[in-house]
Amino acid sequence: MANGKKLYIQTFGCQMNVRDSRRMASIMQSLSYEPTEEPSRADLILINTCSIRQEVEHKTYSALGRLRRLKARRPELILGAAGCVAQQEGEALLKRFPYLDLVVGTHQAHRLPELLRTVRERKERVAVTDFLDGNPDRFQGHTLQIPNPKSQIPNNGNRVKALVTIMEGCDNYCSYCIVPYVRGREVSRSSEDILREIRELARSGVKEVTLIGQNVNSYAGYGSNTLPSTDKGTALPGLLKLINEIAGLFRIRFTTSHPRDLSEELIKAFGRLEKLCEHIHLPLQSGSDFILRQMNRGYCREDYLRKVAELRRASPGIAISTDIMVGFPGEREEDFTDTLNLLEKVRFEAIFSFKFSPRPPTLASKLSGEIPEEEKSRRLRLLQAVQKQITLEKNRGLVGKEEEILVEGQSKRDPDWLTGRTLSNRVVNFPGEKSLVGQLVPVKITEAYQNSLKAEIL
Ligand code: SAH
Ligand code: SF4
Ligand code: F3S
């Protein structure tokens, strides 16, 4: 039934967007659109956009700008924007980019086929950005699989690991964050759906799943009668327990966790569930109580340190990574120092660090006490230098140790080398046969770098 049509998707932003791109590719594949890596060969191009920081938003605008040339050459080419900038700007995007055909909001991806028909048959340009909060339609298409094993859509190129949405949206309104405005209210996906999807994935050879959502700790077990409780604190641990029993699956991860909602039950799950990887991403944002309050994060420095201690008690080898923001309005030198010394105190395995970026209409974008750009850069450099040393020391501490690696594929640089990850989520490269892809392999770490480790098979 192939109609020879090709789809190109460029994805910006977080795993939610990666997952949505994969979902849109699946939906379009059921209409015989095959994925391509070359925009010049595509019949439909989608830019899946992100607006978390100004610089990311700019990149998505540049990507949309580059499409002008392609459309001029091939007017029949259909161009669409999806994701968070699409949600935020709606119709305005059609005005700003007169060659754009389609704007698909974050809750509307499942309507892609119908919208495409409108564009093609009625020659109309469309923008749909309604929120479907509470409407189960928003999870439509989540279980679709891409049948073509060669598809190079993000996350699908990798047959070993998969992302599985368990909740969407966010109700936290951290004062700096655009997500609640562009993703809508928090809604949990039914556990039956999630379990069905993961069983299917495991049957098709997927070995590791990462449960995703903006705030997975507040997963509420929506529509479920298989979980022991729908209480926010115990629903995720309950779900994890059921996933842990799925045959064929080796590893489970979840992201992102909000420190405030990290329950005792969930912490204990790390010591108890053998498939749950010893790694948690626990965004801190700042080590200063004053700034944390301004950010509306709902925890203080001591709360965070206590959770870290509890995690390490439940699972002594657990790796902890985090997000840090510098230059929030009103951040004094002493606040920044609090962040630096918290880094030294916790000694994270890895951090992702950002300069504060004002995002209208968030509260923080209206705060006074703006930190000059050069000062933000100076703080970021200092922060990253401190962490670089910690990461390297931690990685070097692994040399000579044995680790179990889930082999994800062949190395891009050398086909005689394999690449995979430790339980703690570190990238490890080692010589080995292609036939080991998808298997758990014991290795000994031989060399440590900033971002990866080298090893040999035991
Ligand atoms: N839901 C997750 C992460 C959301 S966005 C959480 O709650 O942690 C990922 C990271 O981007 C955030 O952790 C934060 O560090 C950063 N971020 C979000 N908004 C930002 C902004 N306005 N400026 C700079 N960094 C921001
Ligand atoms: Fe943004 Fe805060 Fe929600 Fe994370 S928890 S998505 S930082 S509002
Ligand atoms: Fe970006 Fe939207 Fe994710 S703003 S970080 S793509 S939720």
Coordinates of C-alpha atoms and ligand atoms in Angstrom, one line a residue:
M1 CA 0.0 0.0 0.0
A2 CA 3.1 2.2 -0.1
N3 CA 2.3 5.6 -1.7
G4 CA 6.0 6.5 -1.7
K5 CA 5.5 9.5 0.5
K6 CA 8.3 10.6 2.9
L7 CA 8.2 12.3 6.3
Y8 CA 11.0 14.2 7.9
I9 CA 10.7 15.3 11.6
Q10 CA 13.2 17.5 13.4
T11 CA 12.8 17.4 17.2
F12 CA 13.8 20.0 19.7
G13 CA 13.4 19.8 23.5
C14 CA 12.8 17.1 26.0
Q15 CA 11.9 13.4 25.9
M16 CA 8.3 14.3 25.8
N17 CA 8.9 15.8 22.4
V18 CA 11.1 12.9 21.3
R19 CA 8.2 10.6 22.2
D20 CA 5.7 12.8 20.4
S21 CA 7.8 12.8 17.3
R22 CA 7.9 9.0 17.4
R23 CA 4.1 9.0 17.9
M24 CA 3.5 11.3 15.0
A25 CA 5.8 9.2 12.8
S26 CA 3.8 6.1 13.8
I27 CA 0.5 7.8 13.0
M28 CA 1.8 8.9 9.6
Q29 CA 3.3 5.5 8.9
S30 CA -0.2 4.0 9.2
L31 CA -1.0 6.4 6.2
S32 CA 2.1 5.0 4.3
Y33 CA 4.4 7.9 5.0
E34 CA 7.9 6.5 5.5
P35 CA 10.5 8.3 7.6
T36 CA 13.4 9.9 5.8
E37 CA 16.6 11.6 7.2
E38 CA 16.8 14.0 4.2
P39 CA 14.5 17.0 4.3
S40 CA 15.0 17.6 0.6
R41 CA 13.3 14.2 -0.2
A42 CA 10.4 14.7 2.2
D43 CA 6.7 15.3 1.2
L44 CA 5.9 16.4 4.8
I45 CA 8.2 18.1 7.2
L46 CA 7.4 18.6 10.8
I47 CA 9.4 20.7 13.2
N48 CA 8.7 19.6 16.7
T49 CA 9.4 22.7 18.7
C50 CA 10.5 23.6 22.3
S51 CA 10.3 26.9 24.2
I52 CA 11.9 26.0 27.5
R53 CA 14.6 28.7 27.1
Q54 CA 14.9 31.6 24.7
E55 CA 17.9 30.1 22.9
V56 CA 16.1 26.8 22.3
E57 CA 13.0 28.7 21.0
H58 CA 15.3 30.6 18.6
K59 CA 16.7 27.4 17.3
T60 CA 13.3 26.2 16.4
Y61 CA 12.5 29.5 14.7
S62 CA 15.7 29.1 12.6
A63 CA 14.7 25.6 11.7
L64 CA 11.3 26.9 10.5
G65 CA 13.1 29.7 8.6
R66 CA 15.2 27.2 6.7
L67 CA 12.1 25.6 5.3
R68 CA 11.3 28.6 3.1
R69 CA 13.9 27.6 0.5
L70 CA 12.5 24.0 0.3
K71 CA 8.9 25.2 -0.1
A72 CA 10.0 27.7 -2.8
R73 CA 11.5 24.8 -4.8
R74 CA 8.7 22.4 -4.2
P75 CA 5.4 24.1 -3.5
E76 CA 3.6 20.8 -3.0
L77 CA 5.7 20.1 0.1
I78 CA 3.6 20.3 3.3
L79 CA 5.2 22.0 6.3
G80 CA 4.1 21.8 9.9
A81 CA 5.1 23.0 13.3
A82 CA 4.3 20.9 16.4
G83 CA 5.2 21.0 20.1
C84 CA 5.5 23.8 22.6
V85 CA 6.2 26.8 20.4
A86 CA 3.4 25.7 18.2
Q87 CA 1.1 25.5 21.2
Q88 CA 2.3 28.9 22.5
E89 CA 2.1 30.8 19.2
G90 CA -0.8 29.0 17.4
E91 CA -2.1 31.1 14.4
A92 CA 0.7 33.7 15.0
L93 CA 3.2 31.1 13.6
L94 CA 1.2 31.0 10.3
K95 CA 1.5 34.7 10.1
R96 CA 5.2 34.8 10.9
F97 CA 6.0 31.9 8.4
P98 CA 3.7 32.5 5.4
Y99 CA 4.8 29.2 3.8
L100 CA 3.9 27.1 6.9
D101 CA 0.7 24.9 6.3
L102 CA 0.1 23.4 9.7
V103 CA 0.4 24.3 13.4
V104 CA -0.3 21.3 15.7
G105 CA -0.6 22.0 19.5
T106 CA 0.7 19.7 22.1
H107 CA -2.6 18.0 22.7
Q108 CA -3.5 17.6 19.0
A109 CA -0.9 15.3 17.5
H110 CA -3.5 12.5 17.1
R111 CA -5.4 14.7 14.6
L112 CA -2.5 14.9 12.2
P113 CA -4.1 12.8 9.4
E114 CA -7.3 14.8 9.5
L115 CA -5.5 18.1 9.5
L116 CA -3.3 17.0 6.6
R117 CA -6.4 16.3 4.6
T118 CA -7.7 19.8 5.3
V119 CA -4.4 21.2 4.0
R120 CA -4.2 19.0 1.0
E121 CA -7.9 18.8 -0.1
R122 CA -9.2 22.2 1.0
K123 CA -6.0 24.1 0.5
E124 CA -6.4 25.7 3.9
R125 CA -3.7 26.5 6.4
V126 CA -4.6 25.3 9.9
A127 CA -3.6 25.9 13.5
V128 CA -5.1 23.8 16.3
T129 CA -4.1 24.4 19.8
D130 CA -7.0 23.3 22.0
F131 CA -6.1 21.6 25.3
L132 CA -7.8 18.3 25.9
D133 CA -7.2 18.2 29.7
G134 CA -8.9 15.2 31.2
N135 CA -9.9 13.9 27.8
P136 CA -8.5 10.4 27.2
D137 CA -8.1 11.3 23.5
R138 CA -4.8 13.0 24.3
F139 CA -3.2 9.6 24.8
Q140 CA -4.4 8.3 21.4
G141 CA -1.7 6.8 19.3
H142 CA 0.6 6.2 22.2
T143 CA 0.7 2.5 21.7
L144 CA 1.3 2.6 17.9
Q145 CA 4.5 0.9 16.9
I146 CA 6.6 1.8 13.9
P147 CA 6.8 -1.4 11.8
N148 CA 9.8 -0.5 9.7
P149 CA 12.9 -1.6 11.6
K150 CA 15.1 0.7 9.5
S151 CA 13.2 3.8 10.5
Q152 CA 15.6 6.4 11.9
I153 CA 13.0 8.3 13.9
P154 CA 14.5 9.3 17.2
N155 CA 14.1 6.6 19.8
N156 CA 13.1 4.1 17.1
G157 CA 16.5 3.9 15.6
N158 CA 17.3 2.3 18.9
R159 CA 15.5 -1.0 19.1
V160 CA 16.7 -1.8 22.6
K161 CA 15.3 1.1 24.6
A162 CA 11.9 2.8 24.5
L163 CA 10.3 5.8 26.1
V164 CA 6.8 5.2 27.5
T165 CA 4.6 8.1 28.5
I166 CA 2.9 7.7 31.9
M167 CA 1.6 11.2 32.5
E168 CA 1.5 14.5 30.7
G169 CA 1.3 18.1 31.7
C170 CA 2.4 19.8 34.9
D171 CA 0.5 21.6 37.7
N172 CA 3.6 22.8 39.6
Y173 CA 4.0 26.3 38.2
C174 CA 7.6 26.7 39.1
S175 CA 7.9 30.4 38.7
Y176 CA 10.4 30.3 35.8
C177 CA 8.8 27.5 33.8
I178 CA 6.8 27.6 30.6
V179 CA 5.8 23.9 30.7
P180 CA 2.4 24.3 32.5
Y181 CA 1.4 26.9 29.9
V182 CA 2.3 24.8 26.9
R183 CA 1.5 21.3 28.1
G184 CA -1.6 21.8 30.1
R185 CA -2.8 20.2 33.3
E186 CA -1.3 17.1 34.8
V187 CA -3.1 13.9 33.5
S188 CA -2.0 10.4 34.2
R189 CA -2.4 7.6 31.6
S190 CA -4.2 4.5 32.6
S191 CA -1.9 1.8 34.0
E192 CA -3.6 -0.9 31.9
D193 CA -2.6 1.0 28.8
I194 CA 0.9 1.5 30.1
L195 CA 1.3 -2.1 31.0
R196 CA -0.1 -3.3 27.7
E197 CA 2.3 -1.1 25.8
I198 CA 5.3 -2.3 27.8
R199 CA 4.4 -5.9 27.3
E200 CA 4.2 -5.4 23.6
L201 CA 7.5 -3.6 23.6
A202 CA 9.1 -6.4 25.5
R203 CA 7.6 -9.0 23.1
S204 CA 9.1 -7.0 20.2
G205 CA 12.6 -7.2 21.8
V206 CA 12.8 -3.9 23.7
K207 CA 14.9 -4.5 26.9
E208 CA 14.7 -1.2 28.6
V209 CA 11.9 1.2 29.2
T210 CA 12.0 4.8 30.5
L211 CA 8.7 6.0 31.9
I212 CA 8.4 9.6 31.1
G213 CA 6.4 12.6 32.3
Q214 CA 7.1 16.2 33.5
N215 CA 6.6 15.1 37.0
V216 CA 6.3 11.3 37.2
N217 CA 6.3 11.2 41.0
S218 CA 2.8 12.6 41.0
Y219 CA 1.6 9.8 38.7
A220 CA -1.9 9.1 40.0
G221 CA -2.8 5.7 38.4
Y222 CA -5.7 7.3 36.4
G223 CA -8.3 4.9 35.2
S224 CA -6.6 2.0 36.9
N225 CA -8.0 -0.9 38.9
T226 CA -4.9 -3.0 38.9
L227 CA -2.9 -0.7 41.3
P228 CA -3.1 -1.0 45.0
S229 CA -3.9 2.7 45.4
T230 CA -4.4 5.8 43.4
D231 CA -2.8 7.9 46.0
K232 CA -0.1 10.1 44.5
G233 CA 2.6 8.8 46.7
T234 CA 2.1 5.1 46.0
A235 CA 0.8 4.9 42.5
L236 CA 4.2 5.1 40.8
P237 CA 5.9 2.5 43.1
G238 CA 2.8 0.3 42.4
L239 CA 3.1 0.7 38.7
L240 CA 6.9 0.0 38.9
K241 CA 6.2 -3.2 40.8
L242 CA 3.9 -4.5 38.0
I243 CA 6.4 -3.5 35.3
N244 CA 9.1 -5.3 37.1
E245 CA 7.2 -8.5 36.6
I246 CA 7.1 -8.2 32.8
A247 CA 9.0 -11.1 31.2
G248 CA 11.8 -10.2 28.7
L249 CA 12.3 -6.7 30.0
F250 CA 15.7 -6.2 31.7
R251 CA 15.7 -2.6 32.9
I252 CA 13.3 0.2 34.0
R253 CA 14.1 3.9 34.4
F254 CA 11.8 6.9 35.0
T255 CA 12.1 10.6 34.6
T256 CA 11.6 13.4 35.7
S257 CA 11.2 13.3 39.4
H258 CA 10.2 16.3 41.5
P259 CA 12.1 16.3 44.8
R260 CA 9.0 17.4 46.7
D261 CA 6.9 14.4 45.5
L262 CA 9.6 11.8 46.0
S263 CA 7.8 9.5 48.4
E264 CA 9.3 7.0 50.9
E265 CA 7.7 4.2 49.0
L266 CA 9.4 5.2 45.7
I267 CA 12.7 5.6 47.4
K268 CA 12.4 2.0 48.8
A269 CA 11.5 0.7 45.3
F270 CA 15.2 1.3 44.4
G271 CA 16.4 -1.3 46.9
R272 CA 13.5 -3.7 46.1
L273 CA 12.9 -4.0 42.4
E274 CA 15.7 -5.7 40.6
K275 CA 14.9 -4.2 37.2
L276 CA 14.8 -0.7 38.4
C277 CA 18.1 0.9 37.5
E278 CA 20.2 2.5 40.2
H279 CA 19.8 6.0 38.8
I280 CA 17.6 9.0 39.5
H281 CA 17.4 12.4 37.8
L282 CA 16.3 14.7 40.6
P283 CA 16.3 18.4 39.5
L284 CA 17.6 20.6 42.3
Q285 CA 17.6 24.0 40.5
S286 CA 19.3 25.9 43.3
G287 CA 21.1 25.3 46.6
S288 CA 19.7 28.4 48.2
D289 CA 16.5 28.4 50.2
F290 CA 15.8 32.0 49.2
I291 CA 16.0 31.2 45.5
L292 CA 14.1 27.9 45.9
R293 CA 11.2 29.8 47.5
Q294 CA 11.3 32.4 44.7
M295 CA 11.1 29.5 42.3
N296 CA 8.1 28.0 44.0
R297 CA 9.8 24.6 44.2
G298 CA 8.1 23.5 47.4
Y299 CA 11.3 22.1 49.1
C300 CA 14.3 23.6 50.8
R301 CA 18.0 22.7 50.8
E302 CA 17.6 20.4 53.9
D303 CA 14.7 18.5 52.4
Y304 CA 16.7 17.8 49.3
L305 CA 19.7 16.6 51.2
R306 CA 17.5 14.4 53.3
K307 CA 16.0 12.8 50.2
V308 CA 19.5 12.2 48.8
A309 CA 20.5 10.5 52.1
E310 CA 17.4 8.3 52.0
L311 CA 18.0 7.3 48.4
R312 CA 21.6 6.4 49.2
R313 CA 20.5 4.4 52.3
A314 CA 17.9 2.4 50.2
S315 CA 20.4 1.9 47.3
P316 CA 24.0 2.6 48.2
G317 CA 25.3 2.6 44.6
I318 CA 22.6 4.9 43.3
A319 CA 23.7 7.5 40.8
I320 CA 22.0 10.9 41.1
S321 CA 21.9 13.5 38.4
T322 CA 20.3 16.9 38.5
D323 CA 19.4 20.2 36.8
I324 CA 20.8 23.5 38.0
M325 CA 19.9 27.0 37.0
V326 CA 22.1 30.0 37.6
G327 CA 21.2 33.7 37.5
F328 CA 17.6 33.5 38.6
P329 CA 16.4 37.1 39.3
G330 CA 17.7 38.3 42.6
E331 CA 20.3 35.5 42.9
R332 CA 23.0 37.0 45.2
E333 CA 26.6 35.8 45.4
E334 CA 25.8 34.0 48.6
D335 CA 22.9 32.1 46.9
F336 CA 25.1 31.0 44.2
T337 CA 27.8 29.9 46.8
D338 CA 25.0 27.8 48.4
T339 CA 24.5 26.0 45.1
L340 CA 28.2 25.4 44.6
N341 CA 28.7 24.0 48.1
L342 CA 25.6 21.8 47.7
L343 CA 27.2 20.4 44.6
E344 CA 30.3 19.5 46.7
K345 CA 28.2 18.1 49.4
V346 CA 26.0 15.8 47.2
R347 CA 28.6 15.0 44.6
F348 CA 26.2 14.3 41.7
E349 CA 27.1 11.8 39.0
A350 CA 26.1 14.4 36.4
I351 CA 24.4 17.8 36.1
F352 CA 22.6 19.7 33.4
S353 CA 23.1 23.4 33.9
F354 CA 21.4 26.4 32.5
K355 CA 21.4 30.2 32.6
F356 CA 18.0 31.5 33.7
S357 CA 16.0 32.6 30.7
P358 CA 12.9 34.8 31.1
R359 CA 9.8 33.1 29.7
P360 CA 6.7 35.2 29.4
P361 CA 4.0 34.8 30.8
T362 CA 5.8 33.1 33.8
L363 CA 6.0 35.0 37.1
A364 CA 9.8 35.0 37.1
S365 CA 9.9 36.8 33.8
K366 CA 8.4 39.8 35.5
L367 CA 10.6 39.8 38.6
S368 CA 13.1 42.5 39.2
G369 CA 16.7 41.8 40.1
E370 CA 17.8 40.6 36.7
I371 CA 21.3 39.2 36.6
P372 CA 23.5 40.6 33.8
E373 CA 24.3 38.1 31.0
E374 CA 28.1 38.2 31.7
E375 CA 27.5 37.4 35.4
K376 CA 25.2 34.5 34.5
S377 CA 27.9 33.2 32.2
R378 CA 30.6 33.5 34.9
R379 CA 28.4 31.6 37.4
L380 CA 27.7 28.9 34.8
R381 CA 31.4 28.5 34.0
L382 CA 32.3 28.2 37.7
L383 CA 29.5 25.7 38.3
Q384 CA 30.5 23.6 35.4
A385 CA 34.2 23.6 36.4
V386 CA 33.3 22.3 39.9
Q387 CA 31.1 19.6 38.5
K388 CA 33.6 18.6 35.8
Q389 CA 36.1 17.6 38.5
I390 CA 33.5 15.7 40.5
T391 CA 32.2 13.8 37.4
L392 CA 35.8 12.9 36.4
E393 CA 36.7 11.7 39.9
K394 CA 33.6 9.6 40.1
N395 CA 34.2 8.1 36.7
R396 CA 37.9 7.4 37.5
G397 CA 36.7 5.6 40.7
L398 CA 35.1 3.0 38.5
V399 CA 38.3 1.9 36.7
G400 CA 38.9 -1.7 37.5
K401 CA 35.3 -2.3 38.6
E402 CA 32.9 -4.7 37.1
E403 CA 29.7 -3.4 35.6
E404 CA 26.7 -4.9 33.7
I405 CA 26.1 -3.2 30.4
L406 CA 22.9 -3.2 28.3
V407 CA 24.4 -3.2 24.8
E408 CA 22.5 -0.6 22.7
G409 CA 24.3 -0.8 19.4
Q410 CA 27.6 -0.6 17.5
S411 CA 29.8 2.4 18.0
K412 CA 29.2 5.0 15.3
R413 CA 33.0 5.5 14.9
D414 CA 34.1 1.9 14.8
P415 CA 31.8 -1.1 14.0
D416 CA 34.1 -3.4 16.0
W417 CA 33.1 -1.5 19.1
L418 CA 29.9 -1.7 21.0
T419 CA 28.2 1.0 23.1
G420 CA 25.8 0.7 26.0
R421 CA 25.1 1.9 29.5
T422 CA 25.7 0.9 33.0
L423 CA 22.8 0.6 35.5
S424 CA 23.9 4.1 36.7
N425 CA 23.3 5.4 33.1
R426 CA 27.0 6.0 32.2
V427 CA 27.9 5.4 28.5
V428 CA 30.5 2.6 28.1
N429 CA 32.3 1.6 24.9
F430 CA 34.1 -1.7 24.4
P431 CA 35.2 -4.0 21.7
G432 CA 32.6 -6.7 20.9
E433 CA 30.5 -8.6 18.4
K434 CA 27.3 -7.1 16.9
S435 CA 25.4 -10.2 18.1
L436 CA 25.6 -8.8 21.6
V437 CA 23.3 -5.9 20.9
G438 CA 20.3 -6.1 23.2
Q439 CA 22.1 -8.3 25.7
L440 CA 23.3 -7.7 29.2
V441 CA 27.1 -8.1 29.2
P442 CA 29.5 -8.0 32.2
V443 CA 32.5 -5.8 31.6
K444 CA 35.5 -4.5 33.5
I445 CA 36.0 -0.7 33.3
T446 CA 39.5 0.1 31.9
E447 CA 39.5 3.9 31.3
A448 CA 37.4 6.9 32.4
Y449 CA 36.7 10.2 30.7
Q450 CA 34.4 13.1 31.3
N451 CA 31.4 11.7 29.4
S452 CA 32.1 8.0 28.9
L453 CA 34.0 5.0 30.0
K454 CA 36.0 2.4 28.2
A455 CA 35.8 -1.3 29.1
E456 CA 36.5 -4.9 28.1
I457 CA 34.2 -7.8 28.2
L458 CA 34.7 -10.2 31.1
Ligands
SAH1 N1 9.9 18.7 34.7 C1 11.2 18.8 35.0 C2 12.1 19.5 34.0 C3 11.5 20.5 33.1 S1 12.5 21.5 32.1 C4 11.4 19.3 36.3 O1 10.5 19.7 37.0 O2 12.5 19.3 36.8 C5 14.2 21.0 32.3 C6 15.1 21.9 33.0 O3 15.1 23.1 32.3 C7 14.6 22.4 34.3 O4 14.9 21.4 35.3 C8 15.3 23.7 34.5 O5 16.6 23.5 35.1 C9 15.5 24.2 33.1 N2 14.6 25.3 32.9 C10 13.3 25.4 32.8 N3 12.8 26.6 32.6 C11 13.9 27.4 32.5 C12 14.1 28.8 32.3 N4 13.1 29.6 32.2 N5 15.4 29.2 32.3 C13 16.5 28.4 32.4 N6 16.3 27.1 32.6 C14 15.1 26.6 32.7
SF4_2 FE1 8.4 23.1 34.9 FE2 8.4 22.9 37.5 FE3 6.7 21.5 36.1 FE4 9.2 20.8 36.0 S1 7.9 20.7 37.8 S2 7.9 21.1 34.3 S3 10.2 22.8 36.2 S4 6.7 23.7 36.3
F3S3 FE1 10.6 22.0 25.7 FE2 8.0 21.6 25.8 FE3 9.7 19.7 26.6 S1 9.0 23.4 26.3 S2 11.4 20.9 27.4 S3 9.5 20.4 24.5 S4 7.7 20.2 27.4

